[in-house]
CSV table of C-alpha atoms and ligand atoms in Angstrom, one decimal:
chain,number,residue,atom,x,y,z
H,69,MET,CA,-35.6,13.8,30.8
H,70,THR,CA,-35.3,10.1,31.3
H,71,THR,CA,-34.3,7.1,29.0
H,72,VAL,CA,-34.8,3.4,30.1
H,73,ILE,CA,-32.7,0.8,28.7
H,74,LYS,CA,-35.4,-1.9,28.6
H,75,GLY,CA,-35.6,-5.8,28.5
H,76,GLY,CA,-31.7,-6.4,28.5
H,77,THR,CA,-29.6,-8.7,30.8
H,78,VAL,CA,-27.5,-6.7,33.5
H,79,VAL,CA,-24.0,-7.9,33.6
H,80,THR,CA,-21.7,-6.4,36.4
H,81,ALA,CA,-18.7,-7.8,37.7
H,82,GLY,CA,-20.6,-9.6,40.4
H,83,ASP,CA,-23.8,-10.2,39.0
H,84,THR,CA,-25.9,-11.3,35.8
H,85,PHE,CA,-29.6,-10.3,35.9
H,86,ALA,CA,-32.5,-9.4,33.9
H,87,ALA,CA,-33.4,-5.7,34.5
H,88,ASP,CA,-34.2,-2.2,32.9
H,89,VAL,CA,-31.9,0.6,33.4
H,90,LEU,CA,-33.4,3.8,34.2
H,91,VAL,CA,-31.3,7.0,33.2
H,92,ALA,CA,-31.9,10.4,34.1
H,93,GLY,CA,-29.9,13.0,32.9
H,94,GLU,CA,-26.2,12.0,33.2
H,95,GLN,CA,-26.7,9.1,35.7
H,96,ILE,CA,-28.2,5.9,36.6
H,97,VAL,CA,-31.2,6.4,38.9
H,98,ALA,CA,-32.6,3.0,38.9
H,99,VAL,CA,-32.0,-0.8,37.9
H,100,GLY,CA,-35.0,-3.2,38.3
H,101,ARG,CA,-38.0,-4.8,36.5
H,102,GLY,CA,-40.7,-2.7,34.7
H,103,LEU,CA,-39.2,0.7,34.6
H,104,SER,CA,-40.3,3.3,32.4
H,105,GLY,CA,-39.0,6.6,31.0
H,106,ASP,CA,-39.6,9.3,28.4
H,107,THR,CA,-37.3,7.4,25.6
H,108,ILE,CA,-36.6,3.7,25.6
H,109,ILE,CA,-33.6,1.9,24.3
H,110,ASP,CA,-34.5,-1.8,23.4
H,111,ALA,CA,-31.9,-4.0,25.1
H,112,SER,CA,-33.8,-7.5,24.2
H,113,GLY,CA,-31.6,-10.0,23.7
H,114,ALA,CA,-28.4,-8.0,25.0
H,115,TYR,CA,-26.3,-7.6,28.0
H,116,VAL,CA,-26.0,-4.0,29.5
H,117,ILE,CA,-22.6,-3.7,30.8
H,118,PRO,CA,-20.6,-0.8,32.2
H,119,GLY,CA,-18.7,1.1,29.6
H,120,GLY,CA,-15.2,0.0,29.0
H,121,ILE,CA,-12.2,1.8,30.7
H,122,ASP,CA,-9.2,1.8,29.0
H,123,VAL,CA,-6.5,2.7,31.4
H,124,HIS,CA,-3.4,2.5,29.2
H,125,THR,CA,-3.6,4.7,26.1
H,126,HIS,CA,-1.2,7.1,24.0
H,127,LEU,CA,-3.3,9.9,22.2
H,128,ASP,CA,-1.6,12.7,20.3
H,129,MET,CA,1.6,11.6,21.8
H,130,PRO,CA,5.1,12.8,20.5
H,131,PHE,CA,7.1,9.5,20.1
H,132,GLY,CA,9.5,7.9,17.9
H,133,GLY,CA,10.4,10.8,15.6
H,134,THR,CA,6.7,11.5,14.9
H,135,VAL,CA,3.5,11.6,16.8
H,136,SER,CA,0.8,8.9,17.5
H,137,SER,CA,-2.1,9.1,14.8
H,138,ASP,CA,-5.0,9.4,16.9
H,139,ASP,CA,-6.0,12.6,18.8
H,140,PHE,CA,-8.7,13.2,21.4
H,141,PHE,CA,-11.4,13.3,19.1
H,142,THR,CA,-10.4,10.4,16.7
H,143,GLY,CA,-9.4,8.2,19.7
H,144,HIS,CA,-12.5,8.8,21.5
H,145,ARG,CA,-14.7,8.2,18.9
H,146,ALA,CA,-13.0,4.7,17.7
H,147,ALA,CA,-13.0,3.9,21.9
H,148,ALA,CA,-16.7,4.5,21.7
H,149,PHE,CA,-17.6,2.3,18.7
H,150,GLY,CA,-16.0,-0.2,20.3
H,151,GLY,CA,-17.8,0.1,23.8
H,152,THR,CA,-15.1,2.1,25.5
H,153,THR,CA,-16.4,5.2,27.6
H,154,MET,CA,-13.6,6.2,29.4
H,155,HIS,CA,-9.7,6.1,29.2
H,156,ILE,CA,-6.5,7.2,31.0
H,157,ASP,CA,-4.1,8.7,28.9
H,158,PHE,CA,-0.2,8.9,29.6
H,159,ALA,CA,1.1,12.6,29.7
H,160,ILE,CA,4.7,12.3,29.3
H,161,GLN,CA,6.6,14.8,30.7
H,162,PRO,CA,8.9,17.1,28.7
H,163,LYS,CA,12.5,17.4,30.4
H,164,GLY,CA,12.4,20.1,32.6
H,165,ALA,CA,8.7,20.5,32.9
H,166,SER,CA,7.0,20.4,36.0
H,167,LEU,CA,4.0,18.0,36.4
H,168,ARG,CA,1.6,20.9,36.3
H,169,GLU,CA,3.0,21.8,33.1
H,170,THR,CA,2.8,18.7,31.9
H,171,LEU,CA,-0.8,18.0,32.5
H,172,ASP,CA,-1.6,21.3,31.3
H,173,LEU,CA,0.0,20.4,27.7
H,174,TRP,CA,-2.4,17.3,28.0
H,175,HIS,CA,-5.5,19.1,29.2
H,176,ALA,CA,-5.1,21.4,26.0
H,177,LYS,CA,-4.7,18.2,23.7
H,178,ALA,CA,-8.2,17.3,24.8
H,179,ALA,CA,-9.8,20.5,25.1
H,180,GLY,CA,-12.5,20.8,22.7
H,181,LYS,CA,-12.0,17.3,21.3
H,182,ALA,CA,-12.9,14.9,23.7
H,183,ALA,CA,-15.8,13.0,23.2
H,184,ILE,CA,-15.9,10.4,26.1
H,185,ASP,CA,-14.8,11.1,29.7
H,186,TYR,CA,-10.8,10.9,30.2
H,187,GLY,CA,-8.0,10.9,32.7
H,188,PHE,CA,-4.5,11.2,32.7
H,189,HIS,CA,-1.4,9.5,34.5
H,190,VAL,CA,1.8,11.6,34.1
H,191,ALA,CA,4.7,9.7,33.1
H,192,ILE,CA,7.7,11.0,34.6
H,193,THR,CA,10.9,11.2,32.7
H,194,ASP,CA,12.9,13.9,34.7
H,195,LEU,CA,12.6,13.6,38.5
H,196,THR,CA,14.1,16.8,39.7
H,197,ASP,CA,13.9,17.8,43.4
H,198,ALA,CA,11.2,20.2,42.4
H,199,VAL,CA,9.2,17.4,40.8
H,200,LEU,CA,9.9,15.0,43.7
H,201,ALA,CA,8.4,17.8,46.0
H,202,GLU,CA,5.5,18.5,43.3
H,203,LEU,CA,4.5,14.5,43.4
H,204,PRO,CA,1.9,14.9,46.0
H,205,GLN,CA,0.3,17.4,44.2
H,206,SER,CA,-0.6,14.7,41.8
H,207,ILE,CA,-3.5,14.0,44.1
H,208,ALA,CA,-4.8,17.4,44.1
H,209,TYR,CA,-4.4,17.7,40.3
H,210,GLY,CA,-6.7,14.4,40.3
H,211,VAL,CA,-4.0,12.3,38.6
H,212,PRO,CA,-3.1,9.8,41.4
H,213,SER,CA,-1.0,7.5,39.3
H,214,VAL,CA,2.4,8.2,38.0
H,215,LYS,CA,4.4,6.0,35.6
H,216,LEU,CA,8.2,5.2,35.2
H,217,PHE,CA,9.9,3.8,32.2
H,218,MET,CA,12.6,1.4,32.9
H,219,ALA,CA,13.3,1.2,29.1
H,220,TYR,CA,13.8,3.5,26.3
H,221,LYS,CA,17.5,4.5,27.1
H,222,GLY,CA,18.2,8.1,26.6
H,223,VAL,CA,14.5,9.2,25.8
H,224,LEU,CA,12.2,8.4,28.6
H,225,GLN,CA,14.3,5.6,30.9
H,226,VAL,CA,14.9,6.5,34.3
H,227,ASP,CA,17.5,4.6,36.6
H,228,ASP,CA,16.9,2.6,39.7
H,229,ALA,CA,17.7,5.2,42.0
H,230,THR,CA,15.2,7.5,40.5
H,231,LEU,CA,12.7,4.8,40.3
H,232,PHE,CA,13.3,4.0,44.1
H,233,ARG,CA,13.1,7.6,45.2
H,234,ALA,CA,9.8,8.2,43.3
H,235,MET,CA,8.2,5.2,45.0
H,236,GLN,CA,9.0,6.5,48.4
H,237,GLN,CA,7.1,9.6,47.9
H,238,ALA,CA,4.3,7.4,46.6
H,239,ALA,CA,4.2,5.5,49.5
H,240,ARG,CA,3.8,8.5,51.4
H,241,HIS,CA,0.9,10.1,49.7
H,242,LYS,CA,-1.3,7.4,48.2
H,243,VAL,CA,-0.1,7.7,44.4
H,244,LEU,CA,0.2,4.5,42.5
H,245,ILE,CA,3.5,4.0,40.5
H,246,MET,CA,3.1,2.1,37.3
H,247,VAL,CA,6.3,1.0,35.4
H,248,HIS,CA,7.2,0.0,31.9
H,249,ALA,CA,9.3,-2.9,33.0
H,250,GLU,CA,12.2,-3.9,30.6
H,251,ASN,CA,15.9,-3.5,31.2
H,252,GLY,CA,16.4,-0.6,28.9
H,253,ASP,CA,20.3,-0.9,29.5
H,254,VAL,CA,20.9,-4.2,28.5
H,255,ILE,CA,18.2,-3.8,25.4
H,256,ASP,CA,20.4,-0.8,24.7
H,257,LEU,CA,23.4,-3.2,24.2
H,258,LEU,CA,21.6,-5.7,22.1
H,259,VAL,CA,20.2,-3.1,19.9
H,260,LYS,CA,23.8,-1.8,19.1
H,261,ASP,CA,25.1,-5.3,18.8
H,262,ALA,CA,22.2,-6.3,16.3
H,263,LEU,CA,23.1,-2.7,14.2
H,264,ALA,CA,26.5,-3.2,14.0
H,265,ALA,CA,26.1,-7.0,13.2
H,266,GLY,CA,23.7,-5.5,10.0
H,267,LYS,CA,20.4,-6.9,11.7
H,268,LEU,CA,18.2,-4.4,10.6
H,269,ALA,CA,14.8,-6.0,9.7
H,270,PRO,CA,11.5,-5.1,12.1
H,271,LYS,CA,12.1,-9.1,13.6
H,272,TYR,CA,15.3,-8.0,15.3
H,273,HIS,CA,12.9,-5.5,17.4
H,274,ALA,CA,11.6,-8.7,19.0
H,275,LEU,CA,15.0,-10.4,19.1
H,276,THR,CA,16.6,-7.9,20.8
H,277,ARG,CA,14.1,-7.2,23.9
H,278,PRO,CA,14.1,-11.1,24.9
H,279,PRO,CA,11.1,-11.8,27.5
H,280,GLU,CA,13.6,-12.7,30.3
H,281,LEU,CA,14.7,-8.8,30.2
H,282,GLU,CA,10.9,-7.8,31.0
H,283,ALA,CA,10.6,-10.7,33.6
H,284,GLU,CA,13.8,-9.4,35.2
H,285,ALA,CA,12.8,-5.6,35.5
H,286,THR,CA,9.2,-6.7,36.8
H,287,ALA,CA,10.9,-8.6,39.4
H,288,ARG,CA,13.2,-5.6,40.3
H,289,ALA,CA,10.5,-3.2,40.0
H,290,VAL,CA,8.4,-5.5,42.5
H,291,ARG,CA,11.3,-5.7,45.0
H,292,LEU,CA,11.9,-2.0,44.9
H,293,ALA,CA,8.0,-1.0,45.3
H,294,GLU,CA,8.2,-4.0,48.6
H,295,VAL,CA,11.1,-2.1,49.9
H,296,ALA,CA,9.5,1.4,49.6
H,297,GLY,CA,6.0,0.1,50.5
H,298,ALA,CA,4.7,1.6,47.4
H,299,PRO,CA,1.7,0.2,45.5
H,300,LEU,CA,3.0,-0.8,42.2
H,301,TYR,CA,1.1,-1.4,38.9
H,302,VAL,CA,3.0,-3.2,36.0
H,303,VAL,CA,1.7,-2.1,32.6
H,304,HIS,CA,1.3,-4.3,29.4
H,305,LEU,CA,2.8,-7.5,30.9
H,306,THR,CA,3.8,-9.9,28.3
H,307,ASN,CA,4.9,-13.0,29.1
H,308,ALA,CA,5.0,-16.1,31.8
H,309,GLY,CA,8.4,-14.8,33.4
H,310,ALA,CA,7.1,-11.4,34.4
H,311,LEU,CA,3.8,-12.8,35.2
H,312,GLU,CA,5.5,-15.2,37.7
H,313,ALA,CA,7.3,-12.4,39.3
H,314,VAL,CA,3.7,-10.7,40.0
H,315,ARG,CA,2.1,-14.1,41.1
H,316,LEU,CA,4.9,-14.7,43.3
H,317,ALA,CA,4.8,-11.5,45.2
H,318,ARG,CA,0.7,-11.6,45.3
H,319,ALA,CA,1.3,-15.2,46.6
H,320,ARG,CA,3.6,-13.8,49.5
H,321,GLY,CA,0.7,-11.5,51.0
H,322,LEU,CA,1.2,-8.4,48.6
H,323,SER,CA,-1.9,-8.9,46.8
H,324,HIS,CA,-3.2,-5.2,47.9
H,325,GLN,CA,0.0,-3.7,46.5
H,326,ILE,CA,1.3,-5.4,43.8
H,327,PHE,CA,-0.8,-5.4,40.5
H,328,ALA,CA,-0.5,-5.8,36.6
H,329,GLU,CA,-2.3,-5.6,33.4
H,330,THR,CA,-2.0,-7.4,30.0
H,331,CYS,CA,-3.1,-6.1,26.5
H,332,SER,CA,-5.5,-7.3,24.4
H,333,GLN,CA,-2.8,-8.0,21.6
H,334,TYR,CA,-0.6,-10.1,23.5
H,335,PHE,CA,-3.1,-12.9,23.9
H,336,PHE,CA,-2.9,-13.2,20.2
H,337,PHE,CA,0.4,-12.4,18.5
H,338,THR,CA,4.3,-14.0,18.6
H,339,LYS,CA,7.3,-12.7,17.6
H,340,ASP,CA,7.0,-14.3,14.2
H,341,ASP,CA,4.5,-11.7,13.4
H,342,LEU,CA,7.5,-9.5,13.1
H,343,ASP,CA,9.2,-11.6,10.5
H,344,ARG,CA,6.2,-11.3,8.2
H,345,GLU,CA,6.9,-10.7,4.5
H,346,GLY,CA,8.8,-7.4,3.3
H,347,PHE,CA,8.5,-4.4,6.0
H,348,GLU,CA,4.9,-5.7,7.0
H,349,GLY,CA,6.3,-6.8,10.5
H,350,ALA,CA,6.7,-2.9,11.2
H,351,LYS,CA,3.0,-3.0,12.0
H,352,TRP,CA,3.6,-5.5,15.1
H,353,VAL,CA,6.5,-3.5,16.4
H,354,CYS,CA,5.8,-2.4,20.1
H,355,SER,CA,7.3,-2.7,23.2
H,356,PRO,CA,7.3,-5.0,25.2
H,357,PRO,CA,7.4,-7.1,21.8
H,358,PHE,CA,5.1,-10.3,21.2
H,359,ARG,CA,6.3,-13.1,22.6
H,360,SER,CA,5.1,-17.2,21.9
H,361,ALA,CA,2.1,-19.2,21.9
H,362,GLY,CA,3.0,-20.4,25.6
H,363,ASP,CA,3.0,-16.7,26.9
H,364,HIS,CA,-0.6,-16.6,25.3
H,365,ALA,CA,-1.8,-19.4,27.2
H,366,ALA,CA,-0.1,-18.0,30.6
H,367,LEU,CA,-1.6,-14.8,29.9
H,368,TRP,CA,-5.1,-16.1,29.6
H,369,GLN,CA,-4.2,-18.4,33.1
H,370,GLY,CA,-3.4,-15.1,34.8
H,371,VAL,CA,-6.6,-13.1,33.8
H,372,ALA,CA,-8.6,-16.0,35.0
H,373,ASP,CA,-6.9,-16.3,38.3
H,374,ASN,CA,-6.5,-12.9,39.2
H,375,SER,CA,-3.0,-12.8,38.7
H,376,LEU,CA,-3.7,-10.3,36.2
H,377,GLN,CA,-6.5,-7.8,37.1
H,378,ILE,CA,-7.0,-5.5,33.7
H,379,VAL,CA,-6.7,-5.9,30.2
H,380,SER,CA,-6.1,-2.5,28.6
H,381,THR,CA,-4.8,-1.7,24.9
H,382,ASP,CA,-1.6,0.4,25.0
H,383,HIS,CA,-3.2,2.2,22.2
H,384,CYS,CA,-0.3,3.8,20.5
H,385,PRO,CA,-1.2,3.9,16.8
H,386,PHE,CA,1.2,4.9,13.7
H,387,TRP,CA,0.4,5.1,10.2
H,388,PHE,CA,2.0,2.3,8.3
H,389,ALA,CA,2.1,4.2,5.5
H,390,GLY,CA,2.8,7.7,6.8
H,391,GLY,CA,4.2,11.1,5.7
H,392,VAL,CA,2.1,11.1,2.7
H,393,GLN,CA,-1.4,12.6,2.0
H,394,GLY,CA,-1.5,15.0,4.9
H,395,ARG,CA,-0.7,11.8,7.3
H,396,VAL,CA,2.3,12.6,10.2
H,397,PRO,CA,5.1,10.0,9.7
H,398,GLY,CA,4.7,6.5,10.7
H,399,LYS,CA,6.2,3.2,10.7
H,400,GLU,CA,8.0,3.7,7.5
H,401,LEU,CA,10.6,5.7,9.4
H,402,GLY,CA,11.8,2.3,10.5
H,403,ARG,CA,12.5,0.9,6.5
H,404,ALA,CA,16.4,1.2,6.8
H,405,SER,CA,16.5,0.0,10.4
H,406,PHE,CA,14.2,-1.6,13.1
H,407,ALA,CA,15.5,0.8,15.9
H,408,GLN,CA,13.8,3.8,13.9
H,409,ILE,CA,10.4,2.1,13.6
H,410,PRO,CA,7.9,4.1,16.0
H,411,ASN,CA,6.9,1.7,18.8
H,412,GLY,CA,3.2,1.2,19.4
H,413,CYS,CA,0.2,-0.3,18.0
H,414,PRO,CA,-3.7,0.5,17.5
H,415,GLY,CA,-6.3,-0.9,19.5
H,416,ILE,CA,-8.7,0.7,21.4
H,417,GLU,CA,-11.6,-0.2,19.6
H,418,GLU,CA,-11.1,-3.8,19.0
H,419,ARG,CA,-10.7,-4.8,22.8
H,420,LEU,CA,-13.9,-5.6,24.3
H,421,MET,CA,-14.7,-7.5,21.0
H,422,LEU,CA,-11.6,-9.5,21.1
H,423,LEU,CA,-12.1,-10.5,24.7
H,424,TYR,CA,-15.7,-11.2,24.6
H,425,THR,CA,-15.1,-13.4,21.3
H,426,HIS,CA,-11.9,-15.3,22.6
H,427,GLY,CA,-12.3,-15.1,26.3
H,428,VAL,CA,-16.1,-15.2,27.1
H,429,ARG,CA,-17.1,-17.1,24.4
H,430,THR,CA,-14.4,-19.8,24.6
H,431,GLY,CA,-15.0,-20.2,28.3
H,432,ARG,CA,-11.6,-18.8,29.2
H,433,ILE,CA,-12.9,-16.1,31.3
H,434,SER,CA,-16.4,-15.5,32.5
H,435,LEU,CA,-19.0,-12.7,31.5
H,436,ASN,CA,-18.6,-11.3,35.0
H,437,ARG,CA,-14.8,-11.5,34.8
H,438,TRP,CA,-14.7,-10.0,31.4
H,439,VAL,CA,-16.5,-7.0,32.4
H,440,GLU,CA,-14.4,-6.8,35.8
H,441,LEU,CA,-10.9,-7.0,33.8
H,442,CYS,CA,-12.5,-4.1,31.3
H,443,ALA,CA,-14.2,-1.9,33.4
H,444,THR,CA,-14.9,-2.6,37.1
H,445,ASN,CA,-11.1,-3.1,38.2
H,446,PRO,CA,-10.2,-0.1,35.7
H,447,ALA,CA,-12.4,1.9,37.6
H,448,LYS,CA,-11.3,0.9,41.3
H,449,LEU,CA,-7.8,0.7,41.0
H,450,PHE,CA,-7.7,4.1,39.3
H,451,GLY,CA,-9.7,5.7,41.7
H,452,CYS,CA,-13.3,6.3,40.0
H,453,TYR,CA,-15.5,3.5,41.3
H,454,PRO,CA,-18.2,3.5,41.8
H,455,ARG,CA,-18.8,6.6,39.5
H,456,LYS,CA,-17.4,4.4,36.7
H,457,GLY,CA,-17.2,0.8,35.7
H,458,THR,CA,-20.5,-0.4,37.1
H,459,VAL,CA,-24.3,-0.5,36.3
H,460,ALA,CA,-25.9,0.8,39.7
H,461,PRO,CA,-28.0,3.8,40.8
H,462,GLY,CA,-26.0,6.6,41.2
H,463,ALA,CA,-23.1,5.5,38.8
H,464,ASP,CA,-22.6,7.7,35.6
H,465,ALA,CA,-24.7,6.3,32.6
H,466,ASP,CA,-21.9,5.2,30.7
H,467,VAL,CA,-23.5,2.0,29.4
H,468,VAL,CA,-23.1,-0.4,26.6
H,469,VAL,CA,-25.7,-2.6,24.9
H,470,TRP,CA,-23.7,-5.5,24.0
H,471,ASP,CA,-25.5,-7.5,21.4
H,472,PRO,CA,-23.8,-11.0,22.0
H,473,GLU,CA,-24.6,-12.6,18.5
H,474,ALA,CA,-23.4,-9.6,16.3
H,475,ARG,CA,-20.9,-10.7,13.8
H,476,ARG,CA,-18.3,-7.9,12.5
H,477,THR,CA,-15.2,-8.7,10.6
H,478,LEU,CA,-12.5,-6.4,11.8
H,479,SER,CA,-10.8,-4.2,9.1
H,480,ALA,CA,-9.0,-0.9,9.1
H,481,ALA,CA,-11.6,0.0,6.4
H,482,THR,CA,-14.5,-0.4,8.8
H,483,LEU,CA,-12.9,0.5,12.1
H,484,HIS,CA,-12.3,4.2,13.2
H,485,GLN,CA,-8.9,4.4,14.4
H,486,ASN,CA,-7.0,7.0,12.6
H,487,THR,CA,-4.6,4.6,11.0
H,488,ASP,CA,-4.2,2.6,7.8
H,489,TYR,CA,-4.0,-0.8,9.3
H,490,SER,CA,-5.3,-3.2,12.1
H,491,LEU,CA,-3.5,-6.3,13.6
H,492,TYR,CA,-6.6,-8.1,13.3
H,493,GLU,CA,-7.5,-7.3,9.3
H,494,GLY,CA,-10.1,-10.1,8.2
H,495,TRP,CA,-10.7,-11.3,11.8
H,496,GLU,CA,-14.3,-12.4,12.5
H,497,VAL,CA,-15.5,-11.3,16.1
H,498,VAL,CA,-18.8,-12.5,17.7
H,499,GLY,CA,-20.5,-9.9,20.0
H,500,ALA,CA,-20.1,-6.1,19.6
H,501,PRO,CA,-21.9,-3.1,21.0
H,502,ARG,CA,-25.4,-2.0,19.6
H,503,THR,CA,-25.6,1.2,21.8
H,504,VAL,CA,-23.1,2.8,23.3
H,505,LEU,CA,-24.0,5.7,26.2
H,506,SER,CA,-21.5,8.1,27.8
H,507,ARG,CA,-23.3,9.9,30.8
H,508,GLY,CA,-26.4,9.3,29.4
H,509,ARG,CA,-25.8,10.6,26.0
H,510,VAL,CA,-26.1,8.1,23.0
H,511,LEU,CA,-22.6,8.1,21.1
H,512,VAL,CA,-23.2,5.2,18.8
H,513,ASP,CA,-26.3,3.5,17.8
H,514,ASP,CA,-26.6,0.8,15.4
H,515,GLY,CA,-23.2,1.4,14.1
H,516,GLN,CA,-24.0,5.3,13.7
H,517,TRP,CA,-21.8,8.1,15.0
H,518,ARG,CA,-24.0,10.2,17.1
H,519,GLY,CA,-21.5,11.8,19.5
H,520,GLU,CA,-19.9,15.1,19.8
H,521,ALA,CA,-16.4,16.7,20.1
H,522,GLY,CA,-15.8,18.9,23.4
H,523,VAL,CA,-18.4,17.0,25.7
H,524,GLY,CA,-15.9,14.4,27.0
H,525,GLN,CA,-14.9,15.4,30.8
H,526,PHE,CA,-11.7,15.3,32.4
H,527,ILE,CA,-12.6,12.7,35.5
H,528,HIS,CA,-10.6,13.9,38.6
H,529,ARG,CA,-9.8,10.5,40.3
H,530,GLN,CA,-9.1,9.6,43.9
H,531,PRO,CA,-5.9,8.7,45.5
H,532,PHE,CA,-4.8,4.6,45.4
H,533,GLY,CA,-7.0,2.5,47.7
H,534,ARG,CA,-9.8,5.1,48.8
Y,732,URP,O1,5.3,0.3,21.8
Y,732,URP,C1,4.7,1.0,22.6
Y,732,URP,N1,4.2,0.3,23.6
Y,732,URP,N2,4.4,2.1,22.6
Y,732,URP,C2,3.7,3.2,23.5
Y,732,URP,C3,4.9,3.4,24.4
Y,732,URP,C4,4.9,2.4,25.9
Y,732,URP,O2,5.9,1.7,25.8
Y,732,URP,O3,3.7,2.1,26.3
Y,733,ZN,ZN1,5.3,1.0,27.8
Y,734,ZN,ZN1,2.0,2.2,26.8
């Protein structure tokens, strides 16, 4: 059984050309002119791009006194509607658990629910000697990337010695170290000061986590990785100061070792969004927080000049009005104090549309760079290229037929994320998926869900740099 995606313009990270794409079973078998197949998907007037890969998500994650509201089915369905066909989720190590036990917990969350392909990173919160010894096994587990938090004191944070030990071990075994880079010790002091002064509104979340503390932690992580010789990937970078630390490292010869992402939301919002009327600002509470318009410009420059290699989402949705109608608790947990607001925002569905509308259509990034940032670099840096992240013979048929003129108004009412708000409520985007395939199966066609729970596969990824 073959399918031909016919009459479109194929866009990869390197090329843009008119071609048909022939799919047999789960793979692309040919890309060229005049191909025919048993079934035809019309791509005339459309781009044919590799499915998006989101390397930073938190599905079904216990956090902030509750659990993120998308699971491995609802999150996958939303991802697919937005043109994302693979994601890599953070398996958070419960204190005392081995890495194997941690991953087994996350495999169980995905079992029977997954509708797109997925991978895991392990987030190490308790680096015992046994876990340090087990770390090289992450390669055999198909999870060659581990994350450590430099913030969330008393919950997820590790100290510098722990981070450095993990880096040394990672350097020996080609494991990519990922960091949430904020100075958690100083943030903890600032939060205590704010609470003592009765400063409880959502905006104090941003004011107690200033950009300098992210810039400082980013520079520290970079320097520690240099000493350890470990490959480093800085997650959810938000501001010009942190970007400068990454840019300087790459300029002094470490472009093969130091990498960073930003997330779609950081191009658009500022700390003033946390000061919206009433409790509304809680919707924008995430860490690191939103910054300033000047930082937006710096981030656009960073993705254009390759100081930033990936745009992900840090999708970590919570209900705004949770704890009612069968919903798990959400942002309302923090009505009395910003320090109790679960940190995180939805966004897995909107990423490609936002980057296309505000990046490609405005000329800030090229069409090819859009594909590179959202699909190809994620696959390359995270060990699944060229199986994923490109449109070429031999690749999995994770393909999106992208209508460059489709107009959508983003709204929680029509998006598919399991939450009651979108940061982009009422925003118009131009450019959206028409048809989305995962390993040759149509998941979304013309706005209709045709996917299935349980068919998404765990992707065993290769060690860093292979
Ligand atoms: O606020 C956020 N980003 N929540 C998810 C956890 C993390 O820090 O990535
Ligand atoms: Zn984080
Ligand atoms: Zn995150």
